[in-house]
CSV table of C-alpha atoms in Angstrom, one decimal:
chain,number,residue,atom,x,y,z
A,1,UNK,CA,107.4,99.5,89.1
A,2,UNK,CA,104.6,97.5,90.4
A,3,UNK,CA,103.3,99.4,92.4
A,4,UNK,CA,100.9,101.5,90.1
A,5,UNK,CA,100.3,98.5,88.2
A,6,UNK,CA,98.3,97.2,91.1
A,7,UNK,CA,96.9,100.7,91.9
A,8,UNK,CA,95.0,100.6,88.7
A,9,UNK,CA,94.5,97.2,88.7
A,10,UNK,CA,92.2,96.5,92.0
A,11,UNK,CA,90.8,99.9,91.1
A,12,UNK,CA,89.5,98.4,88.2
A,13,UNK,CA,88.9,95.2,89.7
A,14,UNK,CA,87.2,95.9,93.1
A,15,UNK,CA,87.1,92.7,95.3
A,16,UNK,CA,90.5,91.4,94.3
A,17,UNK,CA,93.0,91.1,96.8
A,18,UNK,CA,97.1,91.5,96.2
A,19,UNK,CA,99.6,89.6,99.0
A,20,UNK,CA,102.7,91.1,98.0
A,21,UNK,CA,105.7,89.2,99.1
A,22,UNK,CA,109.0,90.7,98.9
A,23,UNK,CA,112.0,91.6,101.0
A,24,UNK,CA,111.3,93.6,104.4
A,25,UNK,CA,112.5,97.4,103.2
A,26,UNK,CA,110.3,97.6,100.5
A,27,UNK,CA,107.0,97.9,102.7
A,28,UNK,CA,106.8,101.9,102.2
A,29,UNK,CA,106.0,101.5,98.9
A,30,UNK,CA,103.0,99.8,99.1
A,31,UNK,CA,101.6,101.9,102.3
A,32,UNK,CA,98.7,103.3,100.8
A,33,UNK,CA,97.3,101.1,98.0
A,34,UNK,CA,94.0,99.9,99.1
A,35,UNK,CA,93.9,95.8,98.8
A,36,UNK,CA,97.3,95.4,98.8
A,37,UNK,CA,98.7,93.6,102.2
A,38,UNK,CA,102.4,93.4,102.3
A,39,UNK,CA,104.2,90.7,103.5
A,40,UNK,CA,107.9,91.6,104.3
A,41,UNK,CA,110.4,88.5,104.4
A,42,UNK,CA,113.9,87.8,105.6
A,43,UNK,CA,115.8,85.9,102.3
A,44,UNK,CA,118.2,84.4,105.2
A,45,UNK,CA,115.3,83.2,106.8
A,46,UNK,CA,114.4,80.8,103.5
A,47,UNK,CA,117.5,79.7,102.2
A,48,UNK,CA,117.6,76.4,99.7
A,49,UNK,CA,115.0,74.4,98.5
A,50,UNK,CA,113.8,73.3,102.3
A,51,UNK,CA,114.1,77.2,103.2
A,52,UNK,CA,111.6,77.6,99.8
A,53,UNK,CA,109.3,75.2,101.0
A,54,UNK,CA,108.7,76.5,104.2
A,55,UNK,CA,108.0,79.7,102.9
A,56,UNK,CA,105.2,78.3,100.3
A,57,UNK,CA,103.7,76.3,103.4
A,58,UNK,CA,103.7,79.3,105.5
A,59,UNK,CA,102.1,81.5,102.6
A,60,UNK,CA,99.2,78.9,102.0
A,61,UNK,CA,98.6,78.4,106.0
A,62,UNK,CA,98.6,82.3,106.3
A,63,UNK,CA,97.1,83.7,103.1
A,64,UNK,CA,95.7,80.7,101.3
A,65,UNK,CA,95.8,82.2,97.9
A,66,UNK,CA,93.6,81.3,94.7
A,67,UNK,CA,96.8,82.0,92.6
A,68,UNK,CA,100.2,82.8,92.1
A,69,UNK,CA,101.5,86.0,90.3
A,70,UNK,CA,105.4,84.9,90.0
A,71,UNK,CA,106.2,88.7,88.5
A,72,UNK,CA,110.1,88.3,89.6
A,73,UNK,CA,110.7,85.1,87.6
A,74,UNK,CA,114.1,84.6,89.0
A,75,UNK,CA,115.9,81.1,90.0
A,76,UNK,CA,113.8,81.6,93.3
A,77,UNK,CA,110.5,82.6,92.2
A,78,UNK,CA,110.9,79.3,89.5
A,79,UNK,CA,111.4,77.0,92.7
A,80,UNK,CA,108.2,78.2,94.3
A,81,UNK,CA,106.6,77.9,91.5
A,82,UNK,CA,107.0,74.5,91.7
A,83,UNK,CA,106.0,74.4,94.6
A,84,UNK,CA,102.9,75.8,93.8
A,85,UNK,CA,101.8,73.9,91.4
A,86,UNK,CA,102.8,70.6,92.9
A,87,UNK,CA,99.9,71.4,95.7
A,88,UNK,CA,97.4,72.6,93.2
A,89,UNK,CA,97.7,75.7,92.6
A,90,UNK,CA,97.5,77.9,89.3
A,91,UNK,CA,100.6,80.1,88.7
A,92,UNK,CA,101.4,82.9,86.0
A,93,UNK,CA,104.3,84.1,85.2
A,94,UNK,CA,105.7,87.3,83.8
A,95,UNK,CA,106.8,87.2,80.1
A,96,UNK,CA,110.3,89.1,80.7
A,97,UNK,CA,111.0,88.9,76.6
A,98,UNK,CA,114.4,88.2,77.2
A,99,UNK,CA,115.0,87.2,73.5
A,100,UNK,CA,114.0,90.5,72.4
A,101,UNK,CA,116.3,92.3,75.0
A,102,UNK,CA,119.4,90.4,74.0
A,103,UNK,CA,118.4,91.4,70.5
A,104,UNK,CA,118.0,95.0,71.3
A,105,UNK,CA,121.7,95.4,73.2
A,106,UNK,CA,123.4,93.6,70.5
A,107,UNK,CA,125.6,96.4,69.4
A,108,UNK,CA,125.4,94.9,66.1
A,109,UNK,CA,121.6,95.7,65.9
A,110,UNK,CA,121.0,99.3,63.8
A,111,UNK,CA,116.9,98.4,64.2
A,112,UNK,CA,116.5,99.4,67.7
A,113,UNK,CA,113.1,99.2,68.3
A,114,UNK,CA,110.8,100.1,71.4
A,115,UNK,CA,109.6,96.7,73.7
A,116,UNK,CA,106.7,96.1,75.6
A,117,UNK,CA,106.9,98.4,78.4
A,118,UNK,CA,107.9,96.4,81.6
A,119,UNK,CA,104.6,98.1,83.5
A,120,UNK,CA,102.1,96.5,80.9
A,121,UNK,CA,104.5,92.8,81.4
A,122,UNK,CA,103.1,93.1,84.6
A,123,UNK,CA,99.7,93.9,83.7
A,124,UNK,CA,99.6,90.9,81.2
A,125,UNK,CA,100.4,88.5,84.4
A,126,UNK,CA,96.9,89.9,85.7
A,127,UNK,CA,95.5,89.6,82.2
A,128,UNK,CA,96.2,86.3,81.8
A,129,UNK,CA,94.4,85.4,84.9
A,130,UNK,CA,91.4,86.6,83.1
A,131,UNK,CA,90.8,90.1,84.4
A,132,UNK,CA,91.0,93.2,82.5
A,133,UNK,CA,93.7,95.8,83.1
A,134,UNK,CA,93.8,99.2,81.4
A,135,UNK,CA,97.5,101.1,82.4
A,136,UNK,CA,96.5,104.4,82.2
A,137,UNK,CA,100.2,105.5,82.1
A,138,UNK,CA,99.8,108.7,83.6
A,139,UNK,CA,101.5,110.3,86.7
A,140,UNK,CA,99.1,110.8,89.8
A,141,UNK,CA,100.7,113.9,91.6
A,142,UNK,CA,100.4,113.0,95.6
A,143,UNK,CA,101.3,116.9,96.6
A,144,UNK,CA,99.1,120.1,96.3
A,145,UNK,CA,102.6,122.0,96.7
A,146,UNK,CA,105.8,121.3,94.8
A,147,UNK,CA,108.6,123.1,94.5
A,148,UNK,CA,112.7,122.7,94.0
A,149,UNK,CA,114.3,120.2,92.2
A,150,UNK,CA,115.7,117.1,93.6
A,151,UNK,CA,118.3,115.4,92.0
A,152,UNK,CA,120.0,111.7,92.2
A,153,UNK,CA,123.1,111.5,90.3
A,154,UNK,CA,123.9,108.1,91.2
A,155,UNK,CA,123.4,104.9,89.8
A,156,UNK,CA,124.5,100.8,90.5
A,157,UNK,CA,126.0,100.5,87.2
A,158,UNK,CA,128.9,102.5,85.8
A,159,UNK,CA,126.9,102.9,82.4
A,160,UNK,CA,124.1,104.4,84.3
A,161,UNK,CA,125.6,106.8,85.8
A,162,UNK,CA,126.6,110.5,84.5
A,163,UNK,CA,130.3,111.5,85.1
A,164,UNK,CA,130.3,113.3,88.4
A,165,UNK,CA,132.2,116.2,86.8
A,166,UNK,CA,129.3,116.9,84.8
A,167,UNK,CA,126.5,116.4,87.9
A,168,UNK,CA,128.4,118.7,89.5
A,169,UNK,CA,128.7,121.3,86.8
A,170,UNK,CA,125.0,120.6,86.2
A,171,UNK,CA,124.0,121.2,89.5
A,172,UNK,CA,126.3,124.3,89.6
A,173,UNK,CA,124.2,125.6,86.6
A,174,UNK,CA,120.8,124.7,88.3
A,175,UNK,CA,121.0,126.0,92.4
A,176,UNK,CA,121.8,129.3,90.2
A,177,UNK,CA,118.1,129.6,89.6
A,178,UNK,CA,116.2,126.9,91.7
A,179,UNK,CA,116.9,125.1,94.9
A,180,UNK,CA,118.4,121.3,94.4
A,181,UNK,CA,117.9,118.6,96.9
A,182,UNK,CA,120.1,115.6,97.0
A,183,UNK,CA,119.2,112.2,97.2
A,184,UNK,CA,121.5,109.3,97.6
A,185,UNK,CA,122.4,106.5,99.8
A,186,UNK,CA,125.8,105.1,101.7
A,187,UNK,CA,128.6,106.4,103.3
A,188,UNK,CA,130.3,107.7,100.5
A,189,UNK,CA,127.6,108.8,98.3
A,190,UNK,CA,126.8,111.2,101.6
A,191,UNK,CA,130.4,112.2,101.7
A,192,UNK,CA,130.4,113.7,98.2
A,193,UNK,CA,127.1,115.0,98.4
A,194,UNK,CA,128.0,117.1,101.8
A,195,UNK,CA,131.0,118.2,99.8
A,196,UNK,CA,128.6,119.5,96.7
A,197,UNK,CA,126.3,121.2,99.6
A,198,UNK,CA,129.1,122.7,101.0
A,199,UNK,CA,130.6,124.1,97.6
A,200,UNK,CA,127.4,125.4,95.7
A,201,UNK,CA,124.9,127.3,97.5
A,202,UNK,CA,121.4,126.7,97.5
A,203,UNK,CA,121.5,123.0,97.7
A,204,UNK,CA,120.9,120.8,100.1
A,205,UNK,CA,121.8,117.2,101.0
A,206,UNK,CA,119.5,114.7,102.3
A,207,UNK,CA,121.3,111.8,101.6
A,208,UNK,CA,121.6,109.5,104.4
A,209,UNK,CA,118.8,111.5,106.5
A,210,UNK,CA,115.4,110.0,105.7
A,211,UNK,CA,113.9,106.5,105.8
A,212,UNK,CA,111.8,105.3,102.4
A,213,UNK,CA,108.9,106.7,103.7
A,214,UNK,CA,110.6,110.1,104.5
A,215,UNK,CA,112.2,109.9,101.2
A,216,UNK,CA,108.8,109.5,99.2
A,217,UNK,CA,107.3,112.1,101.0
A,218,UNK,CA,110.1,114.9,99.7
A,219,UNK,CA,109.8,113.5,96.1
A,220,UNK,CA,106.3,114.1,96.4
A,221,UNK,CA,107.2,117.6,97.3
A,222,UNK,CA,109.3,118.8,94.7
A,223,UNK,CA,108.9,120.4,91.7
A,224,UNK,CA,110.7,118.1,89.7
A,225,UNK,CA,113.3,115.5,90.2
A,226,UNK,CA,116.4,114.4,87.7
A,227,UNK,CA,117.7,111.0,87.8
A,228,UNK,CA,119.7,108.4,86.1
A,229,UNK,CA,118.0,105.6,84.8
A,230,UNK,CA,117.8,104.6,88.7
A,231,UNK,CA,115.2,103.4,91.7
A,232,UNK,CA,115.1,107.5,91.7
A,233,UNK,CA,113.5,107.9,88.7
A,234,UNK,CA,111.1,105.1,89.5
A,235,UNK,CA,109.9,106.7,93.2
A,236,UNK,CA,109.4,109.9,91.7
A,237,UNK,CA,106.6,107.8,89.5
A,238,UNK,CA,105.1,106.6,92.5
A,239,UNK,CA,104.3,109.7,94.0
A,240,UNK,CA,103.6,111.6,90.7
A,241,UNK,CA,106.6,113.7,90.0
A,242,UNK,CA,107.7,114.9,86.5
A,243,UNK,CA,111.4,113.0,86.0
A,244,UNK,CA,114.1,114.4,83.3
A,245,UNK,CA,116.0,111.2,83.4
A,246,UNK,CA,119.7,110.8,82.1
A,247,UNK,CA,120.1,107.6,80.3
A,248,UNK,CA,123.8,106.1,79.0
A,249,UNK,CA,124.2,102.2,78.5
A,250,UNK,CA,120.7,101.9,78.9
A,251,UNK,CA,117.6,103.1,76.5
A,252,UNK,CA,114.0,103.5,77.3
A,253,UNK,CA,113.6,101.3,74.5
A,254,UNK,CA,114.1,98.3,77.1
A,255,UNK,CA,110.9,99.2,78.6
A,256,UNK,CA,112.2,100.6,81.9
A,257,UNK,CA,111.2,104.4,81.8
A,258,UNK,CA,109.3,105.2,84.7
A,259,UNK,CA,105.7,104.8,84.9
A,260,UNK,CA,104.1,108.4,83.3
A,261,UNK,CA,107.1,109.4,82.8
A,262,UNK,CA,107.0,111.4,79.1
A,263,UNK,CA,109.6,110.3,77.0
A,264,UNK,CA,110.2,114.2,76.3
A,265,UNK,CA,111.9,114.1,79.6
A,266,UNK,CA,114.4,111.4,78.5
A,267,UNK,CA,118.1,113.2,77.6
A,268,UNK,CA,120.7,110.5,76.1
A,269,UNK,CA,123.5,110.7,73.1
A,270,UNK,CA,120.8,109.8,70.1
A,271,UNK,CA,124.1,109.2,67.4
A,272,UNK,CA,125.4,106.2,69.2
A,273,UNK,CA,124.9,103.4,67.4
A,274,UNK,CA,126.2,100.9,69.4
A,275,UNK,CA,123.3,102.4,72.4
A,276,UNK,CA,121.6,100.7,74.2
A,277,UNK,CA,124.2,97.7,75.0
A,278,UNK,CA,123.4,96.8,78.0
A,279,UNK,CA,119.4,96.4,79.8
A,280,UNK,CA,120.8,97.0,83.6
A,281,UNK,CA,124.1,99.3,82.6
A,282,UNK,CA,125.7,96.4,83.7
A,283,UNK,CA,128.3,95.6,81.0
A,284,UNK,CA,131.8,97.2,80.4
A,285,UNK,CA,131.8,99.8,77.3
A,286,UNK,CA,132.3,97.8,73.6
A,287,UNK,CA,133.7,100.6,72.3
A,288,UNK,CA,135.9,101.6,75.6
A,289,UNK,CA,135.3,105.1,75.4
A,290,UNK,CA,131.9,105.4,77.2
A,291,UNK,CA,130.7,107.6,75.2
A,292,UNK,CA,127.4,107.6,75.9
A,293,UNK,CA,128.0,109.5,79.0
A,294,UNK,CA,132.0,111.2,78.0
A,295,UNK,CA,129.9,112.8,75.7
A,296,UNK,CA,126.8,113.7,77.2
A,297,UNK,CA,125.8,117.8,76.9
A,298,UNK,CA,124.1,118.6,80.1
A,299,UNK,CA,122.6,121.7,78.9
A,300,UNK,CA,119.8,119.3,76.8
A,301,UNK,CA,119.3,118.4,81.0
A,302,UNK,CA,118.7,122.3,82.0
A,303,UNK,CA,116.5,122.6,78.6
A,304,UNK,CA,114.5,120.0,79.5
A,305,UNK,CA,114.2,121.8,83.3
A,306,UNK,CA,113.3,125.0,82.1
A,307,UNK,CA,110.8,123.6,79.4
């Protein structure tokens, strides 16, 4: 999510210059962003406070940075900062509004309220540093052509992920009148995929066949892509392709939904209460019924595609 954050950032402040540092595989997602050099790590390589260290020292020697954007703010991230500021150097942090999250998943809570969206928490880092940032929270399409539909119906969490009976049925419904492309990653993910592509003609697995640059390059392609509330949704943003994303647990209101992503494209159970109880999906169900997904109507998901 940060990368069009600092698209429209050093576009609207020329000159400036973003080290990103962050674990090796996540390279492809910067390639492209003019001012942004990427610095791909090994976390094994920096383990422990005298692993942290070396890391700041070899960041200075290499880079020798006017600031620090900690945007992560994680037990890590804390330690550098530290760090940092022990040798002089000015660091801002990201305002995660943790408070207000807890508050919003309390199942308790009946005044669910949209938070600051996590895309403009970033932006406030840069803010507070003095420039100006303007989000202009719309998608930048990176393809002339698009066609089919791709579609990711996995998701880390249990409460972020749509029963596979209904993906399947969904998808069934779909290949009748477009072509669906599969996304998805590991060994079993692949299996069931290959077993949908097998079943229901017109699709098409690509799981476990493309690299993250490969993969960015498809989404780019299609027409339109469906995803849980998932990385999915997110690299569909970054190459400026419309997402109708599934939400369960989870709620838009937490301030995840992908950047230019129209909330019109969001399909959840609206009647629930006890929704959103979890930020990450991460939680077992309160009620023990899931029924933010058990009772999910895919057909609000096909409306949404054939808009």
């Amino acid at each position: 999510m940060t990368v069009p954050v600092f698209r429209e950032f050093l576009e609207q402040n020329p000159g400036v210059e973003i080290i990103m540092v962050s674990r090796k595989n996540f390279e492809a997602l910067f390639a492209g962003v003019p001012n942004v050099t990427f610095k791909g790590i090994d976390l094994d390589d920096y383990k422990g406070l005298f692993g942290l260290r070396k890391l700041s020292n070899e960041l200075i020697r290499e880079f020798n940075p006017d600031c620090i954007a900690n945007l992560h703010d994680v037990i890590r991230t804390k330690v550098l900062d530290r760090i940092y500021r022990r040798k002089g150097l000015k660091v801002f942090k990201i305002d995660k509004g943790k408070e207000e999250k807890e508050h919003l998943t309390d199942v308790w809570n009946l005044e669910k309220v949209q938070l600051k969206k996590t895309v403009e928490r970033y932006a406030d880092v840069f803010r507070k540093m003095g420039f100006k940032v303007e989000l202009s929270h719309q998608l930048r399409p990176t393809s002339e052509h698009q066609s089919g539909i791709g579609f990711a119906p996995f998701a880390q969490h249990k409460g972020k992920m749509l029963p596979l009976e209904k993906s399947y049925e969904l998808v069934r419904i779909l290949a009748q009148r477009h072509t669906v492309y599969f996304f998805g990653g590991g060994k079993k993910e692949t299996e069931t995929l290959d077993r949908w592509e097998s079943e229901i003609p017109n699709t098409k697995n690509l799981s476990g066949k493309l690299n993250l640059t490969e993969e960015l390059n498809y989404i780019a392609g299609l027409e339109l892509m469906i995803s849980m509330d998932s990385a999915n949704m997110h690299l569909a943003s970054l190459v400026g392709t419309r997402c109708v994303s599934i939400w369960g647990a989870t709620h838009p209101y937490a301030g995840f939904l992908g950047f230019g992503q129209s909330e019109e494209d969001v399909v959840q159970v609206k009647d629930l209460t006890c929704r959103p109880c979890s930020v990450f999906g991460d939680k077992e169900c309160y009620r023990g019924d899931w029924a933010c997904l058990e009772e999910f109507n895919i057909q609000k998901v096909i409306d949404r595609v054939n808009f």
